[in-house]
Amino acid sequence: MQDLTNDVVIHIKKNNIEYLQFRRLLEYPELVHCYTLSVNNFDVARK
């Protein structure tokens, strides 16, 4: 099983949305990432 401690993963709560970000991936500023189990339909626009 993978290590999902606070040293590896950041749990963020903004407004009514909760998501995870991985600290290691935050080292790459050009990479935008998050993981959510939300059932909302998100419209993600690509640049």
Short mmCIF file of N, CA and C in Angstrom, two decimals:
data_model
loop_
_atom_site.label_atom_id
_atom_site.label_comp_id
_atom_site.label_asym_id
_atom_site.label_seq_id
_atom_site.Cartn_x
_atom_site.Cartn_y
_atom_site.Cartn_z
N MET A 1 0.84 -1.18 0.00
CA MET A 1 0.00 0.00 0.00
C MET A 1 0.88 1.24 0.00
N GLN A 2 0.44 2.27 -0.71
CA GLN A 2 1.19 3.51 -0.80
C GLN A 2 1.11 4.31 0.50
N ASP A 3 2.12 5.11 0.73
CA ASP A 3 2.17 5.99 1.89
C ASP A 3 1.35 7.25 1.60
N LEU A 4 0.25 7.46 2.32
CA LEU A 4 -0.60 8.63 2.12
C LEU A 4 -0.59 9.53 3.36
N THR A 5 0.54 9.60 4.03
CA THR A 5 0.66 10.45 5.21
C THR A 5 0.73 11.92 4.78
N ASN A 6 0.66 12.82 5.74
CA ASN A 6 0.75 14.25 5.45
C ASN A 6 2.10 14.64 4.86
N ASP A 7 3.09 13.80 5.01
CA ASP A 7 4.39 14.07 4.39
C ASP A 7 4.33 13.90 2.88
N VAL A 8 3.37 13.15 2.40
CA VAL A 8 3.25 12.83 0.98
C VAL A 8 2.06 13.53 0.34
N VAL A 9 0.96 13.61 1.05
CA VAL A 9 -0.30 14.11 0.48
C VAL A 9 -0.82 15.29 1.30
N ILE A 10 -1.37 16.27 0.60
CA ILE A 10 -2.00 17.43 1.24
C ILE A 10 -3.50 17.33 1.00
N HIS A 11 -4.26 17.37 2.08
CA HIS A 11 -5.73 17.34 1.98
C HIS A 11 -6.21 18.79 2.06
N ILE A 12 -6.88 19.25 1.01
CA ILE A 12 -7.30 20.65 0.92
C ILE A 12 -8.82 20.72 0.91
N LYS A 13 -9.36 21.68 1.66
CA LYS A 13 -10.80 21.95 1.67
C LYS A 13 -10.99 23.40 1.28
N LYS A 14 -11.64 23.64 0.14
CA LYS A 14 -11.93 25.00 -0.33
C LYS A 14 -13.42 25.06 -0.65
N ASN A 15 -14.09 25.99 0.01
CA ASN A 15 -15.54 26.11 -0.16
C ASN A 15 -16.19 24.75 0.10
N ASN A 16 -16.87 24.19 -0.85
CA ASN A 16 -17.52 22.88 -0.68
C ASN A 16 -16.76 21.76 -1.39
N ILE A 17 -15.53 22.01 -1.73
CA ILE A 17 -14.74 21.02 -2.48
C ILE A 17 -13.57 20.55 -1.63
N GLU A 18 -13.37 19.25 -1.58
CA GLU A 18 -12.21 18.65 -0.92
C GLU A 18 -11.40 17.91 -1.96
N TYR A 19 -10.09 18.07 -1.90
CA TYR A 19 -9.25 17.34 -2.85
C TYR A 19 -7.87 17.08 -2.25
N LEU A 20 -7.13 16.24 -2.91
CA LEU A 20 -5.77 15.88 -2.49
C LEU A 20 -4.77 16.41 -3.49
N GLN A 21 -3.62 16.83 -3.00
CA GLN A 21 -2.49 17.14 -3.86
C GLN A 21 -1.29 16.40 -3.31
N PHE A 22 -0.42 16.01 -4.20
CA PHE A 22 0.76 15.25 -3.82
C PHE A 22 1.98 16.17 -3.77
N ARG A 23 2.61 16.20 -2.62
CA ARG A 23 3.73 17.12 -2.40
C ARG A 23 4.82 16.98 -3.47
N ARG A 24 5.11 15.79 -3.84
CA ARG A 24 6.18 15.55 -4.83
C ARG A 24 5.84 16.22 -6.17
N LEU A 25 4.57 16.20 -6.55
CA LEU A 25 4.17 16.82 -7.81
C LEU A 25 4.17 18.34 -7.74
N LEU A 26 4.08 18.89 -6.54
CA LEU A 26 4.13 20.35 -6.39
C LEU A 26 5.52 20.90 -6.71
N GLU A 27 6.50 20.04 -6.85
CA GLU A 27 7.85 20.47 -7.23
C GLU A 27 7.92 20.91 -8.69
N TYR A 28 6.87 20.63 -9.46
CA TYR A 28 6.83 20.96 -10.88
C TYR A 28 5.76 22.04 -11.10
N PRO A 29 6.15 23.32 -11.10
CA PRO A 29 5.16 24.40 -11.17
C PRO A 29 4.31 24.39 -12.44
N GLU A 30 4.79 23.78 -13.51
CA GLU A 30 4.02 23.73 -14.75
C GLU A 30 2.93 22.65 -14.73
N LEU A 31 2.94 21.81 -13.71
CA LEU A 31 1.99 20.72 -13.59
C LEU A 31 0.87 21.10 -12.62
N VAL A 32 -0.36 21.03 -13.10
CA VAL A 32 -1.53 21.29 -12.25
C VAL A 32 -2.18 19.95 -11.98
N HIS A 33 -2.41 19.63 -10.71
CA HIS A 33 -2.96 18.32 -10.40
C HIS A 33 -3.82 18.40 -9.14
N CYS A 34 -4.77 17.51 -9.07
CA CYS A 34 -5.54 17.26 -7.86
C CYS A 34 -6.31 15.97 -8.07
N TYR A 35 -6.77 15.40 -6.99
CA TYR A 35 -7.54 14.16 -7.04
C TYR A 35 -8.75 14.37 -6.14
N THR A 36 -9.92 14.08 -6.68
CA THR A 36 -11.14 14.24 -5.90
C THR A 36 -12.08 13.06 -6.14
N LEU A 37 -12.91 12.80 -5.18
CA LEU A 37 -13.95 11.78 -5.33
C LEU A 37 -15.32 12.45 -5.47
N SER A 38 -15.30 13.73 -5.76
CA SER A 38 -16.53 14.50 -5.88
C SER A 38 -17.38 13.98 -7.04
N VAL A 39 -18.68 14.06 -6.86
CA VAL A 39 -19.60 13.66 -7.93
C VAL A 39 -20.01 14.85 -8.79
N ASN A 40 -19.47 16.03 -8.48
CA ASN A 40 -19.77 17.21 -9.28
C ASN A 40 -19.17 17.08 -10.67
N ASN A 41 -19.81 17.71 -11.64
CA ASN A 41 -19.27 17.75 -12.99
C ASN A 41 -18.43 19.00 -13.14
N PHE A 42 -17.13 18.82 -13.28
CA PHE A 42 -16.23 19.95 -13.43
C PHE A 42 -15.94 20.15 -14.91
N ASP A 43 -15.95 21.40 -15.34
CA ASP A 43 -15.58 21.75 -16.70
C ASP A 43 -14.16 22.28 -16.66
N VAL A 44 -13.21 21.49 -17.12
CA VAL A 44 -11.81 21.86 -17.05
C VAL A 44 -11.37 22.37 -18.42
N ALA A 45 -10.97 23.62 -18.47
CA ALA A 45 -10.52 24.21 -19.74
C ALA A 45 -9.02 24.01 -19.88
N ARG A 46 -8.61 23.61 -21.04
CA ARG A 46 -7.18 23.43 -21.31
C ARG A 46 -6.63 24.70 -21.94
N LYS A 47 -5.37 25.01 -21.64
CA LYS A 47 -4.73 26.19 -22.24
C LYS A 47 -4.20 25.86 -23.60
#
